[in-house]
mmCIF file of C-alpha atoms in Angstrom:
data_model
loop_
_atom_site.group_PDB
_atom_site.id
_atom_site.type_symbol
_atom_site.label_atom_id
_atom_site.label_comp_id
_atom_site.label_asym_id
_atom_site.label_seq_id
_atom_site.Cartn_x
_atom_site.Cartn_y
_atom_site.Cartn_z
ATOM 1 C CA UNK A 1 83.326 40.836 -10.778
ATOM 2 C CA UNK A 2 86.626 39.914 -9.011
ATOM 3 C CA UNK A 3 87.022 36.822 -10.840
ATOM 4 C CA UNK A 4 86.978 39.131 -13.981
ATOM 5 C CA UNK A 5 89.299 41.555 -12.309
ATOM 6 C CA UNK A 6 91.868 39.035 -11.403
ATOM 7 C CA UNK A 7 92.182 37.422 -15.019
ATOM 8 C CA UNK A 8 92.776 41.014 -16.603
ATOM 9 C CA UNK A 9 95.524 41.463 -13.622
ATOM 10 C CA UNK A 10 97.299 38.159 -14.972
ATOM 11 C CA UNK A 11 96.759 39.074 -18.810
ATOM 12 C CA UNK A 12 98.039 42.173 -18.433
ATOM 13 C CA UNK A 13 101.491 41.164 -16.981
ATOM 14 C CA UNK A 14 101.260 38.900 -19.955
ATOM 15 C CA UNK A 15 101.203 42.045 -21.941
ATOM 16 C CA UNK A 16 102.793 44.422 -19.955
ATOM 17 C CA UNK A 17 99.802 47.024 -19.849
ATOM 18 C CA UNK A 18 96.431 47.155 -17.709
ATOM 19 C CA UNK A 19 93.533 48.065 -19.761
ATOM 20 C CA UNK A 20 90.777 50.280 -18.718
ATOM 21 C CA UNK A 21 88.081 48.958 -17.278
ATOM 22 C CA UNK A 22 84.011 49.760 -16.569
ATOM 23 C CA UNK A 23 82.818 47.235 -13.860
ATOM 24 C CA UNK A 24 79.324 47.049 -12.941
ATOM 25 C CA UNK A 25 78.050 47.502 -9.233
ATOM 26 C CA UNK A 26 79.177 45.845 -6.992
ATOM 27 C CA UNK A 27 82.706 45.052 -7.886
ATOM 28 C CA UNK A 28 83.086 42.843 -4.673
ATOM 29 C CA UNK A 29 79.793 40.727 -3.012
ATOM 30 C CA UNK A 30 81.905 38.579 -0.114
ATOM 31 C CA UNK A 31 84.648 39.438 2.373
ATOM 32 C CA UNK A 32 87.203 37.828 0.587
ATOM 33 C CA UNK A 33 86.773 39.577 -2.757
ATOM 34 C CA UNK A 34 86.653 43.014 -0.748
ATOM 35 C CA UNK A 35 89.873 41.506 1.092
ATOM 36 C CA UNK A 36 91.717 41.424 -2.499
ATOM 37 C CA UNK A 37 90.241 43.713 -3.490
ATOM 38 C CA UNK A 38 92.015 46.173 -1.131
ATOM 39 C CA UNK A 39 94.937 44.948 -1.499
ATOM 40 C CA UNK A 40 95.109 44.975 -5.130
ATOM 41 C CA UNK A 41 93.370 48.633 -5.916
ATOM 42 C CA UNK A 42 96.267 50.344 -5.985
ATOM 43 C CA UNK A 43 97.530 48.541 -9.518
ATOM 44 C CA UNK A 44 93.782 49.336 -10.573
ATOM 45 C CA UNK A 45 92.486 52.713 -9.151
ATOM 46 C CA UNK A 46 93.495 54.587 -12.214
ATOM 47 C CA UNK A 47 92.078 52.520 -14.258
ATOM 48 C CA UNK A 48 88.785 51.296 -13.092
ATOM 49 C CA UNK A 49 85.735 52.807 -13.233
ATOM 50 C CA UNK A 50 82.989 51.265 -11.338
ATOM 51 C CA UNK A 51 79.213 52.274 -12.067
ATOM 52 C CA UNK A 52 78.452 54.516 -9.210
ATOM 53 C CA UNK A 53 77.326 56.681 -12.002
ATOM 54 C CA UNK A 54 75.409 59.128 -9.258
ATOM 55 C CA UNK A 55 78.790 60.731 -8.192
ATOM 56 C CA UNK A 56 79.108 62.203 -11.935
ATOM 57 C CA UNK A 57 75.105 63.619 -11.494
ATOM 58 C CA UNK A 58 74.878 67.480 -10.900
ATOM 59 C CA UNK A 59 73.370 67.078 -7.843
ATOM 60 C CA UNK A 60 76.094 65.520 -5.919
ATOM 61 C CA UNK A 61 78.910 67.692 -8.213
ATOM 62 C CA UNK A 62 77.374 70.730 -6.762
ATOM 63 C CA UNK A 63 76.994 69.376 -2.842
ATOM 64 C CA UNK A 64 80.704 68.419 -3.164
ATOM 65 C CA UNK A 65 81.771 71.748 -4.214
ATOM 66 C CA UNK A 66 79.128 73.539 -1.528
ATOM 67 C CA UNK A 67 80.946 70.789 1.080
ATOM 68 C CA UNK A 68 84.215 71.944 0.501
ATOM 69 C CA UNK A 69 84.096 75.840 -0.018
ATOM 70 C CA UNK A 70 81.746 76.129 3.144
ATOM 71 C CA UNK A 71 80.277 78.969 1.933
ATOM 72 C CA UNK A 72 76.829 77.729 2.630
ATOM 73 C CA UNK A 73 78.106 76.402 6.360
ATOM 74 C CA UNK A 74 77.711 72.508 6.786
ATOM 75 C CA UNK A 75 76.174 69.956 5.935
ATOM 76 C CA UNK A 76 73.163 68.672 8.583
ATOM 77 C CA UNK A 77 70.906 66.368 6.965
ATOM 78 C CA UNK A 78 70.395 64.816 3.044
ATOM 79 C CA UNK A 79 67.611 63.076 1.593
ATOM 80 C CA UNK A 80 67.576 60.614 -1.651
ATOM 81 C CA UNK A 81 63.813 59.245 -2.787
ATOM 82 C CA UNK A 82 63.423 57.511 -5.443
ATOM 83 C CA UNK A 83 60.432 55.749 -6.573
ATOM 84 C CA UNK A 84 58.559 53.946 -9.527
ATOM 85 C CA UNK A 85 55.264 51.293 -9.864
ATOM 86 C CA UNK A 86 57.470 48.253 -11.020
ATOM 87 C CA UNK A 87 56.280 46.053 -8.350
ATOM 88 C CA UNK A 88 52.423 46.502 -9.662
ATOM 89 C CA UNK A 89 52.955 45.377 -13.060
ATOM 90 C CA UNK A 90 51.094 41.826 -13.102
ATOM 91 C CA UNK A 91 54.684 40.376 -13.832
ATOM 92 C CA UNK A 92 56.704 41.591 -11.641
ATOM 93 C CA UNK A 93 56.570 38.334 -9.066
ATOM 94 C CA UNK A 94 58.695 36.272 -12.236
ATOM 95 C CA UNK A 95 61.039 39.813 -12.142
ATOM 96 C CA UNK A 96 64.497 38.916 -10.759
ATOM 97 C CA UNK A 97 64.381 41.836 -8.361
ATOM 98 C CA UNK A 98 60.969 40.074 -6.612
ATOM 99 C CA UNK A 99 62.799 36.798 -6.705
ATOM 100 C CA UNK A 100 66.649 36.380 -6.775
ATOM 101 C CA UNK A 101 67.871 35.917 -3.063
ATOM 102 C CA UNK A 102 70.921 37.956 -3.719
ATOM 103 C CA UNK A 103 71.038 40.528 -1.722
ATOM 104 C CA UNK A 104 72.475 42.700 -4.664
ATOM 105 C CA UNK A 105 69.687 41.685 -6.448
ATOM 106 C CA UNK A 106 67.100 43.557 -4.022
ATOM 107 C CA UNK A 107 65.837 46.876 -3.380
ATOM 108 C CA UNK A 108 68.749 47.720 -1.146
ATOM 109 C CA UNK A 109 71.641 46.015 -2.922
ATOM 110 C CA UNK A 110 70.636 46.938 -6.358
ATOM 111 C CA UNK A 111 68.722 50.433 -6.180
ATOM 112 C CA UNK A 112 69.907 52.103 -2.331
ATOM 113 C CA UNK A 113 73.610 51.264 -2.932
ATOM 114 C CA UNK A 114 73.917 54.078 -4.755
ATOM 115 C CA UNK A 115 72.614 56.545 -2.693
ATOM 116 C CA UNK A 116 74.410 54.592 0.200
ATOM 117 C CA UNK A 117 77.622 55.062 -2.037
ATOM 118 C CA UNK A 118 76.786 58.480 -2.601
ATOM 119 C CA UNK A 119 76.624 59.211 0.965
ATOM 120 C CA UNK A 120 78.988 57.598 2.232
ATOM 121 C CA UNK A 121 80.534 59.770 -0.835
ATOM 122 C CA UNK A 122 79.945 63.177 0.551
ATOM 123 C CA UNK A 123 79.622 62.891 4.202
ATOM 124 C CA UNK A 124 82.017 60.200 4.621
ATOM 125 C CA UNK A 125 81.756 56.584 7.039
ATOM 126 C CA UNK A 126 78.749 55.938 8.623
ATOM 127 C CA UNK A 127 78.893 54.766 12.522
ATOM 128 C CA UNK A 128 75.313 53.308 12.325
ATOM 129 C CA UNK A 129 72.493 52.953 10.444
ATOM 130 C CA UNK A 130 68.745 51.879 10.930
ATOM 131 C CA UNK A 131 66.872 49.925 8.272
ATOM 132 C CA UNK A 132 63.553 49.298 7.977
ATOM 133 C CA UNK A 133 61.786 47.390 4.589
ATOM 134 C CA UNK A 134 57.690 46.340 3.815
ATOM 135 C CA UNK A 135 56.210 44.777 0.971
ATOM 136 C CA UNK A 136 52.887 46.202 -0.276
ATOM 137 C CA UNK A 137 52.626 43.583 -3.237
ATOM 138 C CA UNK A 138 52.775 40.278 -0.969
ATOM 139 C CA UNK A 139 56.182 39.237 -3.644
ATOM 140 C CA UNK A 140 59.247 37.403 -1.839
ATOM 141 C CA UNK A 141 61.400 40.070 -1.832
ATOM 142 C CA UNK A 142 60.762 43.883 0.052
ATOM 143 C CA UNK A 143 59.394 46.335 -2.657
ATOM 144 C CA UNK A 144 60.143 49.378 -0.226
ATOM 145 C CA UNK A 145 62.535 50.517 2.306
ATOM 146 C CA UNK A 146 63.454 53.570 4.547
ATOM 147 C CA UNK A 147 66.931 53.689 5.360
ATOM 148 C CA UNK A 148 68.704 56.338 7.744
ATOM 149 C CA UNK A 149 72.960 56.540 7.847
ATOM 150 C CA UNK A 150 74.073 58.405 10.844
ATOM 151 C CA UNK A 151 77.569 59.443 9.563
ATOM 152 C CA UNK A 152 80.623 60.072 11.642
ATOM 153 C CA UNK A 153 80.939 63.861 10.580
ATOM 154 C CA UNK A 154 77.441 63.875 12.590
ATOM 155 C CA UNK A 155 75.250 64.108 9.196
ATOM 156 C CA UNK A 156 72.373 61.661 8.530
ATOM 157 C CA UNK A 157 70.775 60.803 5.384
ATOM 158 C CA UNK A 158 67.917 59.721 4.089
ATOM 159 C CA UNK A 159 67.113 57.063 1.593
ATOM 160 C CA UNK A 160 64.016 56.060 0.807
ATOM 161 C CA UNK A 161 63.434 53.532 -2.670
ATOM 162 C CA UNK A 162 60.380 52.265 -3.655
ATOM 163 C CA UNK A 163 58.837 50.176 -6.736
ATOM 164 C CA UNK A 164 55.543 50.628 -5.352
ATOM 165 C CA UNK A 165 54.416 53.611 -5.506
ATOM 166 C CA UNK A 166 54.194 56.779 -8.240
ATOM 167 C CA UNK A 167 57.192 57.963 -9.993
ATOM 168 C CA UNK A 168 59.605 60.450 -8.083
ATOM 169 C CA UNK A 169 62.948 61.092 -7.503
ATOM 170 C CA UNK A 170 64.233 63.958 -5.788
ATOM 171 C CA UNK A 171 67.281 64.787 -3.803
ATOM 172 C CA UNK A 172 68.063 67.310 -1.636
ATOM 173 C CA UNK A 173 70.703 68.245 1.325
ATOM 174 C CA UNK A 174 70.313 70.522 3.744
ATOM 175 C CA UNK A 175 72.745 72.712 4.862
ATOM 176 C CA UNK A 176 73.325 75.450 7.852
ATOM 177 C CA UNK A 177 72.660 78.385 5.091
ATOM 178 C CA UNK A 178 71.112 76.660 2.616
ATOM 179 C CA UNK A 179 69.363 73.755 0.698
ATOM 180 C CA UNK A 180 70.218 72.386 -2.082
ATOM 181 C CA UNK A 181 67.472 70.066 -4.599
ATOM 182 C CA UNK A 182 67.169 68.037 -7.212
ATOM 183 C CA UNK A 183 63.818 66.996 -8.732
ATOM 184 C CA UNK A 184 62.432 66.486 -12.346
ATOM 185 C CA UNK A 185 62.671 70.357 -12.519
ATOM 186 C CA UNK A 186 66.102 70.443 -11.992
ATOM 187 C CA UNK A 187 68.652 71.562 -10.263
ATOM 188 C CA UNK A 188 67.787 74.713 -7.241
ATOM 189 C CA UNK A 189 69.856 75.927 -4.744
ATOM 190 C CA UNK A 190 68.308 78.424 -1.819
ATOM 191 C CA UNK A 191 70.496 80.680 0.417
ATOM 192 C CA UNK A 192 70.356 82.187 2.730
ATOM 193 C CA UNK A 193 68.782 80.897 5.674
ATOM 194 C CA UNK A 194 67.627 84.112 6.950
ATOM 195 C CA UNK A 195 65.015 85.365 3.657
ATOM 196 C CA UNK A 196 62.247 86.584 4.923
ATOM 197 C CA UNK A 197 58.837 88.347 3.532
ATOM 198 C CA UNK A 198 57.290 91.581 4.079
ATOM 199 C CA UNK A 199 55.439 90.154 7.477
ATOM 200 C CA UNK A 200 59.010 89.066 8.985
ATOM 201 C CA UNK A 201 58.471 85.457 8.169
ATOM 202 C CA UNK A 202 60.901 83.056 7.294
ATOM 203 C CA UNK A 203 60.548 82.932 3.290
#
């Protein structure tokens, strides 16, 4: 979308005001788009929104806010799954996502980007990473993949997208004195660490 980007940059000098703007993921797909990119997101920032919609979800709203009070102690370990049967519909091998070569196109660059993004979001750069992708339907293009970040601030996450299998999609983070989910049920949060039941167990 830098092409786009770039021809509201020279319009608007034209007439002296930036509009706002909603880009679609990914705003940038080479190094040299991400290059200018950087260099020009100043003159944007406050004005583009790109659709990483996840960061507005309750789910990471709360972890930011348990992140940054501390009151639940840190962060160790977070896990995003998300799954659905696309792939097993009988047309899914003329679908786009079992046949465009784009790597934005696929599982990882169209569906784990945002949980990538989200990570990256909350537990901030990620010094390596370990991938791993099958394909139960035989298509051209991976239908599932595991994917674990190990972050700099020492937490890893989990991510884990699938159009293979049954509906699910639940999130949850884990933290010294407490774990936080997200599921079709909604939003729970469970603290402290140390509950226990009549017998002494941990609860």
């Amino acid at each position: 979308h830098v092409y786009y980007l770039k021809e509201l940059s020279r319009m608007s000098i034209e007439h002296r005001r930036l509009p706002y703007i909603y880009c679609e993921k990914p705003v940038a797909v080479n190094s040299s788009e991400v290059n200018w990119l950087k260099k020009k997101f100043s003159s944007f920032s406050t004005r583009l929104q790109v659709g990483f919609n996840l960061l507005n979800s309750d789910f990471v709203l709360e972890a930011s806010k348990l992140i940054t009070r501390k009151n639940l102690g840190k962060p160790i370990s977070a896990f995003f799954q998300v799954s659905h049967g696309l792939a097993a519909k009988h047309d899914f091998s003329s679908n786009w996502r079992a046949q465009d070569t784009n790597p934005f196109s696929q599982l990882l660059g169209n569906l784990a980007i945002h949980h990538i993004h989200a990570s990256q979001h909350l537990f901030g750069k990620v010094k390596n990473f370990l991938l791993t992708e099958q394909n139960a339907f035989d298509k051209k293009n991976p239908d599932s993949l595991s994917l674990l970040l190990d972050h700099e601030s020492g937490v890893q996450s989990h991510i884990f997208c699938s159009y293979a299998t049954v509906f699910s999609k639940r999130f949850s983070i884990y933290l010294t004195d407490g774990l936080l989910e997200h599921s079709h049920e909604g939003l729970v949060l469970m603290s402290p660490r140390d509950t226990y039941n009549d017998a002494g167990q941990f609860t």
